[in-house]
Amino acid sequence: MKTKLLGYLLAIVYLSLSATVVAQDLGPKFKKVRDGIFVYTDALNEANCTIIMTQEGVVLIDTGQSPKDSHVVAAALKKLTNQPVRYIIHTEPHSDHVLGDFLFAPPALVVAHAGATASMKQAGLDSPGFVEKRTAASAELRNAFKGYRMVAPQIEYRDKMTLNVGERTLELYYLKNVHSEADTAIWLPKERIVFTAASVTVKRFGNHRTFVSIPDTLSGIKMMKSFNPEVVIPGHGDPGTVKILDDMEKYYGNLMDGVRQLVKQGKSLDEIKKELKIAGTEDWAGKDRIPNNIEAAYRAVVGK
Ligand SMILES: [Zn+2]
């Protein structure tokens, strides 16, 4: 009995030591959020790429800001495992999340919400001259794009999908009208991790295109909070706790209240853009996006 217990304890020590060594080996740009789960970002607010190891191969959540980052992730994977990337899940189809797919697919299969391929084509990710345009300024980028091709997602789900890979379960949920044409939240129920896509930001204003709906975004945040996550990994910005979701909910609440009050006073959209100040956002990045945030709130308030 005693030997068994000792063996068990040694196994725990070994496992925790090996996990620590692995996290340090990958370098400071990788943050370990759980055993076998690492978030990579080069610079603050660039798109995150997360490695999820499983007993049956790797799942990537997005492939990094550019293929330069995807190469860094590929090198890290070589240190971690000799298993291939089996799936790439896109939180959104914009170029800063998907351009490195070609390094892993095949054998990886790309999973995204319906509308992702159309969005990628619309943005010209498969157009002639795309690589030349993207890499004109940098020999390093030209190198990183060698062999580039747009990988159209092989699997486009609708509304909800569950992916079981090895010991892990990943639940995919469509987030409607939050940022792009095909945004996906991903929930890992055992690990209690939620990936929010670009539906929330961290001390930074989101870019609200004309179809973005703040009420829909608030419903998405409510759904993700209902999972009761311990770790929240946004599309951009540092991973954290549920506070990321709370802060964003508060921001949108204040934004909507502020716009509603000024509309009641008979102010025009232009006047609201000049007058509205939202407490607590003084140190946020992306201030050039405040006007499109106000426009989104205005659409919701006046019902257009
Ligand atoms: Zn985007």
Tab-separated table of C-alpha atoms and ligand atoms in Angstrom:
chain	number	residue	atom	x	y	z
A	1	MET	CA	0.000	0.000	0.000
A	2	LYS	CA	2.805	2.359	1.017
A	3	THR	CA	4.780	1.659	-2.171
A	4	LYS	CA	1.683	2.242	-4.244
A	5	LEU	CA	1.117	5.604	-2.569
A	6	LEU	CA	4.770	6.573	-3.058
A	7	GLY	CA	4.589	5.628	-6.723
A	8	TYR	CA	1.473	7.707	-7.101
A	9	LEU	CA	3.114	10.720	-5.457
A	10	LEU	CA	6.220	10.365	-7.621
A	11	ALA	CA	4.012	10.249	-10.706
A	12	ILE	CA	2.385	13.532	-9.672
A	13	VAL	CA	5.766	15.163	-9.045
A	14	TYR	CA	7.040	13.898	-12.396
A	15	LEU	CA	3.964	15.122	-14.257
A	16	SER	CA	4.037	18.595	-12.719
A	17	LEU	CA	7.809	18.912	-13.302
A	18	SER	CA	7.588	17.859	-16.933
A	19	ALA	CA	4.687	20.251	-17.514
A	20	THR	CA	6.717	23.144	-16.021
A	21	VAL	CA	9.776	22.378	-18.120
A	22	VAL	CA	7.663	22.257	-21.258
A	23	ALA	CA	6.025	25.653	-20.581
A	24	GLN	CA	9.410	27.323	-20.036
A	25	ASP	CA	10.951	25.706	-23.102
A	26	LEU	CA	8.412	27.323	-25.371
A	27	GLY	CA	9.522	30.843	-24.428
A	28	PRO	CA	7.833	33.911	-22.971
A	29	LYS	CA	5.362	34.362	-25.837
A	30	PHE	CA	3.548	31.184	-24.823
A	31	LYS	CA	1.253	31.249	-21.790
A	32	LYS	CA	0.264	27.961	-20.256
A	33	VAL	CA	-3.382	28.150	-19.146
A	34	ARG	CA	-3.865	24.450	-18.361
A	35	ASP	CA	-1.718	21.329	-18.725
A	36	GLY	CA	-1.256	20.895	-22.470
A	37	ILE	CA	-2.949	24.174	-23.397
A	38	PHE	CA	-0.780	27.117	-24.474
A	39	VAL	CA	-1.785	30.541	-25.786
A	40	TYR	CA	0.685	32.198	-28.168
A	41	THR	CA	0.847	35.912	-29.048
A	42	ASP	CA	3.837	37.859	-30.315
A	43	ALA	CA	2.701	41.417	-29.481
A	44	LEU	CA	-0.184	42.680	-27.333
A	45	ASN	CA	-3.511	42.770	-29.190
A	46	GLU	CA	-2.305	40.683	-32.098
A	47	ALA	CA	-4.518	37.662	-32.733
A	48	ASN	CA	-4.023	34.785	-30.293
A	49	CYS	CA	-3.217	31.253	-31.407
A	50	THR	CA	-3.860	28.468	-28.903
A	51	ILE	CA	-2.335	25.001	-28.909
A	52	ILE	CA	-4.514	22.282	-27.374
A	53	MET	CA	-2.694	18.965	-26.954
A	54	THR	CA	-4.712	15.772	-26.790
A	55	GLN	CA	-3.877	12.073	-26.675
A	56	GLU	CA	-4.969	11.909	-30.317
A	57	GLY	CA	-3.154	14.897	-31.775
A	58	VAL	CA	-3.294	18.663	-31.608
A	59	VAL	CA	-6.125	21.161	-32.022
A	60	LEU	CA	-5.248	24.765	-32.894
A	61	ILE	CA	-7.580	27.655	-32.200
A	62	ASP	CA	-6.680	30.053	-35.062
A	63	THR	CA	-3.185	30.093	-36.550
A	64	GLY	CA	-1.794	33.472	-35.445
A	65	GLN	CA	-1.569	37.057	-36.667
A	66	SER	CA	0.440	36.051	-39.771
A	67	PRO	CA	2.260	32.967	-41.116
A	68	LYS	CA	5.372	34.331	-39.359
A	69	ASP	CA	3.592	33.467	-36.101
A	70	SER	CA	2.312	30.142	-37.443
A	71	HIS	CA	5.958	29.115	-38.038
A	72	VAL	CA	6.738	29.924	-34.379
A	73	VAL	CA	3.779	27.786	-33.313
A	74	ALA	CA	4.867	24.960	-35.652
A	75	ALA	CA	8.350	25.015	-34.073
A	76	ALA	CA	6.817	24.883	-30.578
A	77	LEU	CA	4.690	21.907	-31.616
A	78	LYS	CA	7.833	20.039	-32.665
A	79	LYS	CA	9.109	20.397	-29.089
A	80	LEU	CA	5.804	19.304	-27.581
A	81	THR	CA	4.748	16.291	-29.603
A	82	ASN	CA	5.322	14.170	-32.668
A	83	GLN	CA	1.595	14.017	-33.304
A	84	PRO	CA	0.075	16.129	-36.104
A	85	VAL	CA	-2.391	18.997	-35.895
A	86	ARG	CA	-5.748	17.266	-36.461
A	87	TYR	CA	-8.073	20.269	-36.392
A	88	ILE	CA	-7.852	24.027	-36.714
A	89	ILE	CA	-10.882	25.891	-35.404
A	90	HIS	CA	-11.378	29.441	-36.683
A	91	THR	CA	-12.853	31.879	-34.201
A	92	GLU	CA	-13.366	34.160	-37.237
A	93	PRO	CA	-12.416	34.177	-40.950
A	94	HIS	CA	-10.369	37.422	-40.996
A	95	SER	CA	-6.802	37.238	-42.254
A	96	ASP	CA	-5.177	37.789	-38.842
A	97	HIS	CA	-6.596	34.432	-37.689
A	98	VAL	CA	-6.345	32.132	-40.711
A	99	LEU	CA	-3.387	32.843	-43.001
A	100	GLY	CA	-1.129	30.200	-41.453
A	101	ASP	CA	-3.574	27.325	-41.983
A	102	PHE	CA	-1.577	26.098	-45.012
A	103	LEU	CA	1.320	25.082	-42.740
A	104	PHE	CA	-0.846	22.478	-40.978
A	105	ALA	CA	-3.526	21.483	-43.502
A	106	PRO	CA	-3.393	18.741	-44.585
A	107	PRO	CA	-3.523	16.652	-42.472
A	108	ALA	CA	-5.375	19.204	-40.299
A	109	LEU	CA	-9.019	19.856	-41.098
A	110	VAL	CA	-10.267	23.402	-40.728
A	111	VAL	CA	-13.552	23.926	-38.890
A	112	ALA	CA	-15.484	27.213	-39.024
A	113	HIS	CA	-19.022	28.512	-38.964
A	114	ALA	CA	-21.022	28.670	-42.194
A	115	GLY	CA	-20.105	31.775	-44.132
A	116	ALA	CA	-16.386	31.565	-43.338
A	117	THR	CA	-15.222	30.482	-46.812
A	118	ALA	CA	-17.362	33.138	-48.491
A	119	SER	CA	-15.909	35.780	-46.162
A	120	MET	CA	-12.319	34.658	-46.863
A	121	LYS	CA	-12.914	34.777	-50.636
A	122	GLN	CA	-14.642	38.137	-50.372
A	123	ALA	CA	-11.543	39.486	-48.606
A	124	GLY	CA	-9.408	38.186	-51.480
A	125	LEU	CA	-7.345	35.723	-49.449
A	126	ASP	CA	-7.184	33.485	-52.559
A	127	SER	CA	-6.827	36.287	-55.117
A	128	PRO	CA	-3.848	36.573	-57.482
A	129	GLY	CA	-1.244	38.969	-56.138
A	130	PHE	CA	-2.450	38.609	-52.520
A	131	VAL	CA	0.883	37.318	-51.201
A	132	GLU	CA	2.913	39.928	-53.109
A	133	LYS	CA	0.757	42.691	-51.652
A	134	ARG	CA	0.900	41.301	-48.115
A	135	THR	CA	4.637	40.720	-48.083
A	136	ALA	CA	5.900	43.684	-50.115
A	137	ALA	CA	7.401	45.413	-47.084
A	138	SER	CA	9.324	42.541	-45.530
A	139	ALA	CA	11.663	39.774	-46.640
A	140	GLU	CA	10.865	37.977	-43.381
A	141	LEU	CA	7.179	37.888	-44.298
A	142	ARG	CA	7.946	36.790	-47.877
A	143	ASN	CA	9.794	33.865	-46.393
A	144	ALA	CA	6.990	33.035	-43.962
A	145	PHE	CA	4.403	33.022	-46.788
A	146	LYS	CA	6.388	30.491	-48.889
A	147	GLY	CA	3.915	27.833	-50.021
A	148	TYR	CA	0.891	29.941	-48.999
A	149	ARG	CA	-2.552	29.015	-50.196
A	150	MET	CA	-5.931	29.864	-48.741
A	151	VAL	CA	-7.372	26.807	-47.009
A	152	ALA	CA	-11.148	26.847	-47.312
A	153	PRO	CA	-12.630	25.279	-44.156
A	154	GLN	CA	-13.456	21.638	-44.908
A	155	ILE	CA	-16.129	21.697	-42.219
A	156	GLU	CA	-18.608	24.557	-41.912
A	157	TYR	CA	-21.074	23.942	-39.081
A	158	ARG	CA	-24.289	25.777	-38.307
A	159	ASP	CA	-25.172	27.201	-34.870
A	160	LYS	CA	-23.638	24.497	-32.675
A	161	MET	CA	-21.242	21.584	-32.953
A	162	THR	CA	-19.322	19.276	-30.616
A	163	LEU	CA	-15.852	18.019	-31.451
A	164	ASN	CA	-14.370	15.151	-29.419
A	165	VAL	CA	-10.623	14.750	-29.839
A	166	GLY	CA	-8.826	12.298	-27.561
A	167	GLU	CA	-9.740	13.090	-23.966
A	168	ARG	CA	-10.944	16.621	-24.781
A	169	THR	CA	-14.375	17.921	-25.716
A	170	LEU	CA	-14.765	21.195	-27.591
A	171	GLU	CA	-18.195	22.749	-27.953
A	172	LEU	CA	-18.528	25.286	-30.760
A	173	TYR	CA	-21.206	27.979	-30.648
A	174	TYR	CA	-22.031	30.480	-33.358
A	175	LEU	CA	-21.848	34.086	-32.163
A	176	LYS	CA	-24.254	36.096	-34.304
A	177	ASN	CA	-23.454	39.669	-35.437
A	178	VAL	CA	-20.560	40.222	-33.025
A	179	HIS	CA	-17.645	40.943	-35.371
A	180	SER	CA	-17.381	39.014	-38.661
A	181	GLU	CA	-19.660	36.891	-40.851
A	182	ALA	CA	-18.704	33.703	-38.992
A	183	ASP	CA	-17.686	34.078	-35.337
A	184	THR	CA	-17.320	31.028	-33.085
A	185	ALA	CA	-17.108	30.748	-29.297
A	186	ILE	CA	-15.466	27.541	-28.085
A	187	TRP	CA	-16.175	26.000	-24.686
A	188	LEU	CA	-14.085	23.256	-23.075
A	189	PRO	CA	-16.377	21.989	-20.291
A	190	LYS	CA	-13.799	19.812	-18.487
A	191	GLU	CA	-11.065	22.452	-18.524
A	192	ARG	CA	-13.590	25.285	-17.953
A	193	ILE	CA	-12.038	27.424	-20.693
A	194	VAL	CA	-14.007	29.635	-23.046
A	195	PHE	CA	-12.663	31.176	-26.246
A	196	THR	CA	-14.688	34.329	-26.907
A	197	ALA	CA	-13.536	35.161	-30.454
A	198	ALA	CA	-13.579	38.924	-31.079
A	199	SER	CA	-16.895	39.344	-29.251
A	200	VAL	CA	-15.002	40.790	-26.325
A	201	THR	CA	-11.792	42.767	-26.091
A	202	VAL	CA	-9.374	43.560	-23.288
A	203	LYS	CA	-8.969	47.299	-22.685
A	204	ARG	CA	-9.458	47.960	-26.368
A	205	PHE	CA	-12.434	49.090	-28.477
A	206	GLY	CA	-13.713	46.465	-30.902
A	207	ASN	CA	-14.129	47.256	-34.585
A	208	HIS	CA	-17.892	47.341	-35.171
A	209	ARG	CA	-18.856	46.837	-38.788
A	210	THR	CA	-22.330	47.967	-39.854
A	211	PHE	CA	-23.926	44.558	-39.194
A	212	VAL	CA	-22.593	44.294	-35.618
A	213	SER	CA	-25.399	44.266	-33.047
A	214	ILE	CA	-24.693	45.207	-29.432
A	215	PRO	CA	-27.820	43.387	-28.140
A	216	ASP	CA	-26.640	40.216	-29.961
A	217	THR	CA	-23.134	40.725	-28.549
A	218	LEU	CA	-24.590	41.053	-25.040
A	219	SER	CA	-26.553	37.807	-25.564
A	220	GLY	CA	-23.303	36.108	-26.621
A	221	ILE	CA	-21.537	37.388	-23.484
A	222	LYS	CA	-24.457	36.197	-21.335
A	223	MET	CA	-24.260	32.732	-22.893
A	224	MET	CA	-20.505	32.492	-22.281
A	225	LYS	CA	-20.929	33.676	-18.673
A	226	SER	CA	-23.588	31.004	-18.154
A	227	PHE	CA	-20.880	28.369	-18.777
A	228	ASN	CA	-19.192	29.639	-15.603
A	229	PRO	CA	-15.672	29.637	-17.110
A	230	GLU	CA	-12.456	29.764	-15.092
A	231	VAL	CA	-10.266	30.839	-18.014
A	232	VAL	CA	-11.361	33.319	-20.691
A	233	ILE	CA	-9.307	33.520	-23.884
A	234	PRO	CA	-10.287	36.418	-26.151
A	235	GLY	CA	-9.516	36.565	-29.880
A	236	HIS	CA	-7.047	39.352	-29.142
A	237	GLY	CA	-5.483	40.379	-25.829
A	238	ASP	CA	-4.262	38.596	-22.737
A	239	PRO	CA	-6.175	35.585	-21.436
A	240	GLY	CA	-7.798	36.106	-18.047
A	241	THR	CA	-10.811	35.248	-15.956
A	242	VAL	CA	-14.543	35.913	-16.240
A	243	LYS	CA	-13.677	39.544	-15.405
A	244	ILE	CA	-13.005	40.006	-19.145
A	245	LEU	CA	-16.660	39.158	-19.837
A	246	ASP	CA	-17.909	41.249	-16.877
A	247	ASP	CA	-15.905	44.310	-18.002
A	248	MET	CA	-17.231	44.063	-21.546
A	249	GLU	CA	-20.806	43.615	-20.374
A	250	LYS	CA	-20.392	46.734	-18.238
A	251	TYR	CA	-18.858	48.699	-21.124
A	252	TYR	CA	-21.700	47.862	-23.519
A	253	GLY	CA	-24.262	48.636	-20.794
A	254	ASN	CA	-22.698	52.073	-20.210
A	255	LEU	CA	-22.397	52.731	-23.948
A	256	MET	CA	-26.065	51.867	-24.551
A	257	ASP	CA	-27.243	53.921	-21.526
A	258	GLY	CA	-25.173	56.929	-22.617
A	259	VAL	CA	-26.453	56.860	-26.186
A	260	ARG	CA	-30.050	56.271	-25.029
A	261	GLN	CA	-29.929	59.330	-22.746
A	262	LEU	CA	-28.568	61.615	-25.462
A	263	VAL	CA	-31.110	60.323	-28.004
A	264	LYS	CA	-33.840	61.141	-25.461
A	265	GLN	CA	-32.460	64.684	-25.268
A	266	GLY	CA	-32.965	64.924	-29.028
A	267	LYS	CA	-29.264	64.779	-29.976
A	268	SER	CA	-28.203	63.697	-33.453
A	269	LEU	CA	-25.738	60.876	-34.065
A	270	ASP	CA	-23.015	63.410	-34.878
A	271	GLU	CA	-23.660	65.316	-31.653
A	272	ILE	CA	-23.603	62.089	-29.655
A	273	LYS	CA	-20.239	61.179	-31.203
A	274	LYS	CA	-18.863	64.535	-30.041
A	275	GLU	CA	-20.354	64.513	-26.547
A	276	LEU	CA	-20.401	60.957	-25.254
A	277	LYS	CA	-17.697	59.921	-22.791
A	278	ILE	CA	-17.748	56.392	-21.430
A	279	ALA	CA	-16.314	56.128	-17.931
A	280	GLY	CA	-13.642	53.511	-17.419
A	281	THR	CA	-12.340	53.474	-21.011
A	282	GLU	CA	-9.802	56.294	-20.693
A	283	ASP	CA	-6.838	53.906	-20.957
A	284	TRP	CA	-8.292	51.693	-23.715
A	285	ALA	CA	-6.559	51.259	-27.066
A	286	GLY	CA	-8.247	51.672	-30.458
A	287	LYS	CA	-9.893	55.055	-29.780
A	288	ASP	CA	-10.376	55.529	-33.551
A	289	ARG	CA	-13.077	52.849	-33.218
A	290	ILE	CA	-15.196	54.830	-30.719
A	291	PRO	CA	-17.336	56.371	-33.515
A	292	ASN	CA	-18.276	52.945	-34.920
A	293	ASN	CA	-19.028	51.683	-31.391
A	294	ILE	CA	-21.367	54.665	-30.897
A	295	GLU	CA	-22.980	54.027	-34.296
A	296	ALA	CA	-23.673	50.409	-33.290
A	297	ALA	CA	-25.289	51.566	-30.022
A	298	TYR	CA	-27.295	54.206	-31.898
A	299	ARG	CA	-28.609	51.573	-34.351
A	300	ALA	CA	-29.757	49.468	-31.396
A	301	VAL	CA	-31.349	52.433	-29.552
A	302	VAL	CA	-33.264	53.921	-32.480
A	303	GLY	CA	-34.096	50.481	-33.890
A	304	LYS	CA	-32.334	50.751	-37.249
B	1	ZN	ZN	-11.419	40.272	-37.191
